[in-house]
GROMACS .gro file of C-alpha atoms in nm:
model
  307
    1MET     CA    1  13.029  15.283  14.979
    2LEU     CA    2  12.785  15.315  15.237
    3GLN     CA    3  12.850  15.066  15.454
    4GLN     CA    4  12.665  14.770  15.650
    5ARG     CA    5  12.686  14.764  16.059
    6SER     CA    6  12.703  14.518  16.335
    7LEU     CA    7  12.872  14.504  16.674
    8LYS     CA    8  13.267  14.495  16.733
    9THR     CA    9  13.197  14.245  17.052
   10LEU     CA   10  12.941  14.071  17.242
   11THR     CA   11  12.729  14.244  17.558
   12ARG     CA   12  12.477  14.134  17.789
   13ALA     CA   13  12.174  14.260  17.971
   14VAL     CA   14  11.937  14.085  18.263
   15GLY     CA   15  11.627  14.205  18.339
   16VAL     CA   16  11.256  14.139  18.365
   17GLY     CA   17  11.001  14.089  18.082
   18LEU     CA   18  10.698  14.399  18.120
   19HIS     CA   19  10.400  14.145  18.064
   20SER     CA   20  10.571  13.788  18.190
   21GLY     CA   21  10.721  13.928  18.474
   22GLN     CA   22  11.008  13.643  18.395
   23ARG     CA   23  11.371  13.709  18.449
   24VAL     CA   24  11.580  13.727  18.121
   25GLU     CA   25  11.900  13.685  17.994
   26LEU     CA   26  12.000  13.875  17.693
   27THR     CA   27  12.297  13.848  17.482
   28LEU     CA   28  12.408  14.062  17.170
   29ARG     CA   29  12.637  13.903  16.915
   30PRO     CA   30  12.807  14.056  16.623
   31ALA     CA   31  12.700  13.890  16.280
   32GLN     CA   32  12.811  13.851  15.931
   33PRO     CA   33  12.686  14.078  15.620
   34ASP     CA   34  12.342  14.029  15.526
   35THR     CA   35  12.276  13.835  15.803
   36GLY     CA   36  11.998  14.084  15.959
   37ILE     CA   37  11.914  14.041  16.294
   38VAL     CA   38  11.858  13.716  16.422
   39PHE     CA   39  11.662  13.658  16.770
   40ARG     CA   40  11.783  13.312  16.894
   41ARG     CA   41  11.563  13.120  17.199
   42VAL     CA   42  11.834  12.979  17.362
   43ASP     CA   43  11.617  12.842  17.672
   44LEU     CA   44  11.453  12.569  17.420
   45PRO     CA   45  11.551  12.204  17.448
   46GLN     CA   46  11.652  12.278  17.048
   47PRO     CA   47  11.769  12.644  17.016
   48VAL     CA   48  11.543  12.832  16.756
   49ASP     CA   49  11.651  13.090  16.513
   50ILE     CA   50  11.355  13.377  16.430
   51PRO     CA   51  11.477  13.638  16.152
   52VAL     CA   52  11.345  13.928  16.184
   53ARG     CA   53  11.053  14.034  15.900
   54ALA     CA   54  10.736  14.171  15.873
   55GLU     CA   55  10.621  13.837  15.796
   56ALA     CA   56  10.740  13.675  16.119
   57VAL     CA   57  10.536  13.928  16.359
   58THR     CA   58  10.228  13.710  16.466
   59ASP     CA   59  10.078  13.924  16.767
   60THR     CA   60  10.050  14.282  16.829
   61ARG     CA   61   9.887  14.302  17.182
   62LEU     CA   62  10.031  14.557  17.328
   63ALA     CA   63  10.368  14.470  17.209
   64SER     CA   64  10.534  14.313  16.882
   65THR     CA   65  10.593  13.937  16.879
   66ILE     CA   66  10.782  13.750  16.643
   67ALA     CA   67  10.767  13.391  16.598
   68GLN     CA   68  10.924  13.078  16.407
   69GLY     CA   69  10.683  12.754  16.455
   70ASN     CA   70  10.625  12.747  16.804
   71ALA     CA   71  10.900  12.977  16.922
   72LYS     CA   72  10.866  13.318  17.010
   73VAL     CA   73  11.003  13.642  17.111
   74HIS     CA   74  10.736  13.916  17.259
   75THR     CA   75  10.815  14.293  17.320
   76VAL     CA   76  11.089  14.337  17.080
   77GLU     CA   77  10.990  14.694  16.951
   78HIS     CA   78  11.197  14.882  17.214
   79LEU     CA   79  11.561  14.684  17.135
   80MET     CA   80  11.476  14.684  16.735
   81SER     CA   81  11.423  15.065  16.761
   82ALA     CA   82  11.755  15.135  16.889
   83CYS     CA   83  11.889  14.892  16.612
   84ALA     CA   84  11.688  15.112  16.381
   85GLY     CA   85  11.811  15.439  16.539
   86LEU     CA   86  12.181  15.360  16.514
   87GLY     CA   87  12.184  15.196  16.188
   88ILE     CA   88  12.238  14.858  16.308
   89ASP     CA   89  12.170  14.596  16.024
   90ASN     CA   90  12.330  14.244  16.167
   91LEU     CA   91  12.272  14.114  16.488
   92HIS     CA   92  12.262  13.808  16.678
   93VAL     CA   93  12.024  13.828  16.977
   94ASP     CA   94  12.046  13.519  17.189
   95ILE     CA   95  11.760  13.507  17.438
   96THR     CA   96  11.692  13.252  17.769
   97ALA     CA   97  11.274  13.362  17.780
   98GLU     CA   98  10.992  13.437  17.545
   99GLU     CA   99  11.023  13.800  17.652
  100VAL     CA  100  11.294  14.058  17.560
  101PRO     CA  101  11.328  14.234  17.933
  102ILE     CA  102  11.157  14.591  17.931
  103LEU     CA  103  11.465  14.739  18.127
  104ASP     CA  104  11.384  15.114  18.218
  105GLY     CA  105  11.094  15.121  17.963
  106SER     CA  106  11.252  15.311  17.728
  107SER     CA  107  11.542  15.207  17.412
  108ALA     CA  108  11.789  15.420  17.592
  109SER     CA  109  11.945  15.113  17.761
  110PHE     CA  110  11.924  14.913  17.471
  111VAL     CA  111  12.141  15.194  17.267
  112PHE     CA  112  12.386  15.201  17.574
  113LEU     CA  113  12.493  14.816  17.571
  114LEU     CA  114  12.502  14.875  17.107
  115GLN     CA  115  12.723  15.162  17.195
  116SER     CA  116  12.915  14.988  17.469
  117ALA     CA  117  12.997  14.687  17.233
  118GLY     CA  118  13.110  14.929  16.944
  119ILE     CA  119  12.969  14.969  16.602
  120VAL     CA  120  13.190  14.841  16.329
  121ARG     CA  121  13.135  14.893  15.936
  122GLN     CA  122  13.148  14.571  15.724
  123ASN     CA  123  13.206  14.522  15.378
  124ALA     CA  124  12.908  14.513  15.217
  125PRO     CA  125  12.656  14.764  15.109
  126LYS     CA  126  12.408  14.860  15.320
  127ARG     CA  127  12.008  14.823  15.147
  128PHE     CA  128  11.752  14.998  15.199
  129ILE     CA  129  11.379  14.949  15.076
  130ARG     CA  130  11.309  15.309  14.892
  131VAL     CA  131  10.923  15.406  14.917
  132THR     CA  132  10.867  15.506  14.551
  133ARG     CA  133  10.451  15.570  14.600
  134PRO     CA  134  10.234  15.615  14.894
  135VAL     CA  135  10.075  15.328  15.088
  136GLN     CA  136   9.802  15.420  15.358
  137VAL     CA  137   9.627  15.143  15.602
  138ARG     CA  138   9.345  15.256  15.811
  139GLU     CA  139   9.062  15.126  16.071
  140GLY     CA  140   8.784  15.247  16.192
  141GLU     CA  141   8.535  15.580  16.116
  142GLY     CA  142   8.485  15.921  16.247
  143ALA     CA  143   8.569  15.941  16.630
  144ASP     CA  144   8.740  15.593  16.653
  145ALA     CA  145   8.957  15.633  16.312
  146LYS     CA  146   9.367  15.535  16.294
  147TRP     CA  147   9.581  15.550  16.040
  148ALA     CA  148   9.905  15.527  15.892
  149GLN     CA  149  10.108  15.588  15.565
  150LEU     CA  150  10.469  15.545  15.404
  151ALA     CA  151  10.528  15.799  15.135
  152PRO     CA  152  10.845  15.869  14.949
  153TYR     CA  153  11.116  16.058  15.078
  154HIS     CA  154  11.481  16.088  15.034
  155GLY     CA  155  11.569  15.988  15.421
  156TYR     CA  156  11.391  15.870  15.712
  157LYS     CA  157  11.088  16.089  15.918
  158LEU     CA  158  10.870  15.987  16.097
  159SER     CA  159  10.530  16.208  16.242
  160PHE     CA  160  10.270  16.076  16.496
  161GLU     CA  161   9.944  16.221  16.656
  162ILE     CA  162   9.848  16.065  16.974
  163ASP     CA  163   9.467  16.143  17.092
  164PHE     CA  164   9.457  16.087  17.448
  165ASP     CA  165   9.153  16.227  17.652
  166HIS     CA  166   9.389  16.277  17.973
  167PRO     CA  167   9.463  16.575  18.213
  168ALA     CA  168   9.836  16.454  18.234
  169VAL     CA  169   9.846  16.381  17.835
  170ASP     CA  170   9.675  16.688  17.740
  171SER     CA  171   9.900  16.927  17.946
  172THR     CA  172  10.179  16.754  17.663
  173GLY     CA  173  10.269  16.745  17.275
  174GLN     CA  174   9.991  16.535  17.133
  175ARG     CA  175  10.225  16.555  16.781
  176VAL     CA  176  10.602  16.525  16.713
  177GLU     CA  177  10.807  16.462  16.415
  178PHE     CA  178  11.135  16.311  16.392
  179ASP     CA  179  11.403  16.314  16.128
  180LEU     CA  180  11.687  16.073  16.133
  181GLY     CA  181  11.876  16.340  15.920
  182GLN     CA  182  11.835  16.654  16.126
  183GLY     CA  183  11.756  16.516  16.500
  184ASN     CA  184  11.972  16.280  16.736
  185TYR     CA  185  11.776  15.967  16.802
  186ARG     CA  186  11.965  15.900  17.123
  187ARG     CA  187  11.901  16.259  17.214
  188ASP     CA  188  11.572  16.294  17.101
  189ILE     CA  189  11.367  15.950  17.093
  190ALA     CA  190  11.567  15.710  17.298
  191ARG     CA  191  11.463  15.797  17.665
  192ALA     CA  192  11.100  15.795  17.592
  193ARG     CA  193  10.904  15.536  17.820
  194THR     CA  194  10.645  15.312  17.764
  195PHE     CA  195  10.337  15.426  18.002
  196GLY     CA  196  10.013  15.285  18.095
  197PHE     CA  197   9.707  15.369  18.348
  198THR     CA  198   9.640  15.248  18.690
  199ARG     CA  199   9.244  15.156  18.590
  200ASP     CA  200   9.389  14.909  18.317
  201VAL     CA  201   9.657  14.733  18.525
  202GLU     CA  202   9.414  14.518  18.721
  203LEU     CA  203   9.255  14.422  18.376
  204MET     CA  204   9.603  14.362  18.227
  205ARG     CA  205   9.714  14.159  18.522
  206SER     CA  206   9.411  13.935  18.524
  207ASN     CA  207   9.471  13.857  18.151
  208GLY     CA  208   9.851  13.777  18.235
  209LEU     CA  209   9.988  14.107  18.084
  210ALA     CA  210  10.216  14.408  18.267
  211LEU     CA  211  10.317  14.136  18.545
  212GLY     CA  212  10.662  14.310  18.542
  213GLY     CA  213  10.576  14.678  18.485
  214GLY     CA  214  10.611  14.933  18.755
  215LEU     CA  215  10.737  15.307  18.795
  216ASP     CA  216  11.104  15.177  18.734
  217ASN     CA  217  11.024  15.091  18.393
  218ALA     CA  218  10.685  15.298  18.288
  219ILE     CA  219  10.546  15.608  18.289
  220VAL     CA  220  10.223  15.547  18.541
  221MET     CA  221   9.916  15.758  18.545
  222ASP     CA  222   9.609  15.802  18.752
  223ASP     CA  223   9.293  15.964  18.682
  224TYR     CA  224   9.466  16.267  18.709
  225LYS     CA  225   9.829  16.296  18.693
  226VAL     CA  226  10.149  16.101  18.627
  227LEU     CA  227  10.278  15.890  18.969
  228ASN     CA  228  10.652  15.868  18.898
  229SER     CA  229  10.812  16.083  19.149
  230ASP     CA  230  11.099  16.208  18.867
  231GLY     CA  231  10.814  16.357  18.648
  232LEU     CA  232  10.847  16.280  18.256
  233ARG     CA  233  11.197  16.266  18.076
  234TYR     CA  234  11.059  16.485  17.785
  235ASP     CA  235  10.755  16.785  17.796
  236ASP     CA  236  10.581  16.526  17.494
  237GLU     CA  237  10.749  16.199  17.622
  238PHE     CA  238  10.402  16.030  17.552
  239VAL     CA  239  10.380  16.091  17.192
  240LYS     CA  240  10.789  16.051  17.110
  241HIS     CA  241  10.767  15.708  17.290
  242LYS     CA  242  10.490  15.654  16.998
  243ILE     CA  243  10.764  15.724  16.754
  244LEU     CA  244  11.015  15.497  16.947
  245ASP     CA  245  10.761  15.229  16.913
  246ALA     CA  246  10.696  15.281  16.562
  247MET     CA  247  11.076  15.283  16.466
  248GLY     CA  248  11.117  14.958  16.672
  249ASP     CA  249  10.749  14.832  16.433
  250LEU     CA  250  10.918  14.960  16.130
  251HIS     CA  251  11.263  14.830  16.130
  252LEU     CA  252  11.114  14.463  16.142
  253LEU     CA  253  11.090  14.508  15.766
  254GLY     CA  254  11.467  14.352  15.804
  255LYS     CA  255  11.601  14.647  15.590
  256PRO     CA  256  11.651  15.004  15.671
  257LEU     CA  257  11.370  15.205  15.515
  258LEU     CA  258  11.395  15.545  15.336
  259ALA     CA  259  11.018  15.692  15.379
  260ALA     CA  260  10.838  15.937  15.563
  261TYR     CA  261  10.578  15.753  15.780
  262SER     CA  262  10.302  15.947  15.919
  263ALA     CA  263  10.028  15.817  16.192
  264PHE     CA  264   9.758  15.912  16.400
  265ARG     CA  265   9.671  15.718  16.705
  266SER     CA  266   9.864  15.382  16.511
  267GLY     CA  267   9.992  15.101  16.734
  268HIS     CA  268  10.202  14.752  16.674
  269ALA     CA  269   9.919  14.617  16.492
  270LEU     CA  270   9.845  14.937  16.219
  271ASN     CA  271  10.245  14.933  16.182
  272ASN     CA  272  10.276  14.590  16.089
  273ARG     CA  273   9.924  14.562  15.833
  274LEU     CA  274  10.160  14.882  15.702
  275LEU     CA  275  10.453  14.678  15.642
  276ARG     CA  276  10.263  14.389  15.484
  277ALA     CA  277  10.063  14.605  15.281
  278LEU     CA  278  10.391  14.803  15.128
  279LEU     CA  279  10.550  14.459  15.068
  280ALA     CA  280  10.249  14.334  14.902
  281GLN     CA  281  10.251  14.639  14.598
  282ARG     CA  282  10.588  14.509  14.441
  283ASP     CA  283  10.527  14.894  14.250
  284ALA     CA  284  10.568  15.091  14.558
  285TRP     CA  285  10.914  15.025  14.686
  286GLU     CA  286  11.228  14.909  14.565
  287VAL     CA  287  11.580  14.807  14.735
  288VAL     CA  288  11.878  15.088  14.699
  289THR     CA  289  12.253  15.078  14.826
  290PHE     CA  290  12.487  15.382  14.767
  291GLU     CA  291  12.809  15.314  14.626
  292ASP     CA  292  12.898  15.685  14.685
  293GLU     CA  293  12.836  15.753  15.101
  294ARG     CA  294  12.773  16.121  14.985
  295GLN     CA  295  12.466  16.034  14.782
  296ALA     CA  296  12.275  15.930  15.102
  297PRO     CA  297  12.049  16.090  15.333
  298GLY     CA  298  12.174  16.254  15.623
  299GLY     CA  299  12.181  16.086  15.952
  300PHE     CA  300  12.309  15.725  15.763
  301ALA     CA  301  12.637  15.784  15.672
  302GLN     CA  302  12.778  15.841  16.026
  303PRO     CA  303  12.746  15.597  16.325
  304ALA     CA  304  12.650  15.729  16.612
  305GLN     CA  305  12.855  15.858  16.899
  306ALA     CA  306  12.917  15.657  17.220
  307TRP     CA  307  12.788  15.782  17.536
   0.00000   0.00000   0.00000
């Protein structure tokens, strides 16, 4: 049987929120089978649980925010991406503020935290949502067009194309494909950092955003070049971060996907619209398990190796 996964023990991290600039403590704890991933705002007078699901997403401006009533957690996508890449099904995430810490701007630190706690198999079948026919969402027309799609695939494959008119981005790959069954998430995707432009920073900060951002947790560009002294971690780091974000956004479905995701200029909002469109079309998906893990697609059967 292909089994669900959780952590062996708890692990902690302290950092600042990318947009809020607030100091935040994060505790990742094991969870029982079929719990799913549940965020808990432990700083509130009465702690509030926020289970991960597509319908819990309430804000997609520059990040994915989930909420339960008035309790919110912002910028969950990098941690969720690490959970997707490592196959984590069940997890308690205790958080002392309203935003997940940005750490180094990628998901590599979250991968390290999860693996250092140990990943264990649980005595319950891993449940997937398998896409049975294509579902697509689109936005805009002509040069402003954006789209994202899920199609049937025996595995989990993502392809993404960006379209930035900027010298630093133009000189790198603007399209990338990642197949969980053939690649290695930790090696190929996890280290890709979020990125931004100095021309946008003043506007964002005047709107209370990017207050915790800087060269130590993002790729920053002026009108011509990358300003980080250490350069890029991947030749195509910009579009790889879009794959990282997409994996996190799609893992907010609450179960791992068996599908081929493809997108052009998509973002958090369109990714969530895609999940909602999928769920609304009941003939487009089914829940499946694998009693014989040898029948499962590549990339799911073996837990990721430790650092």
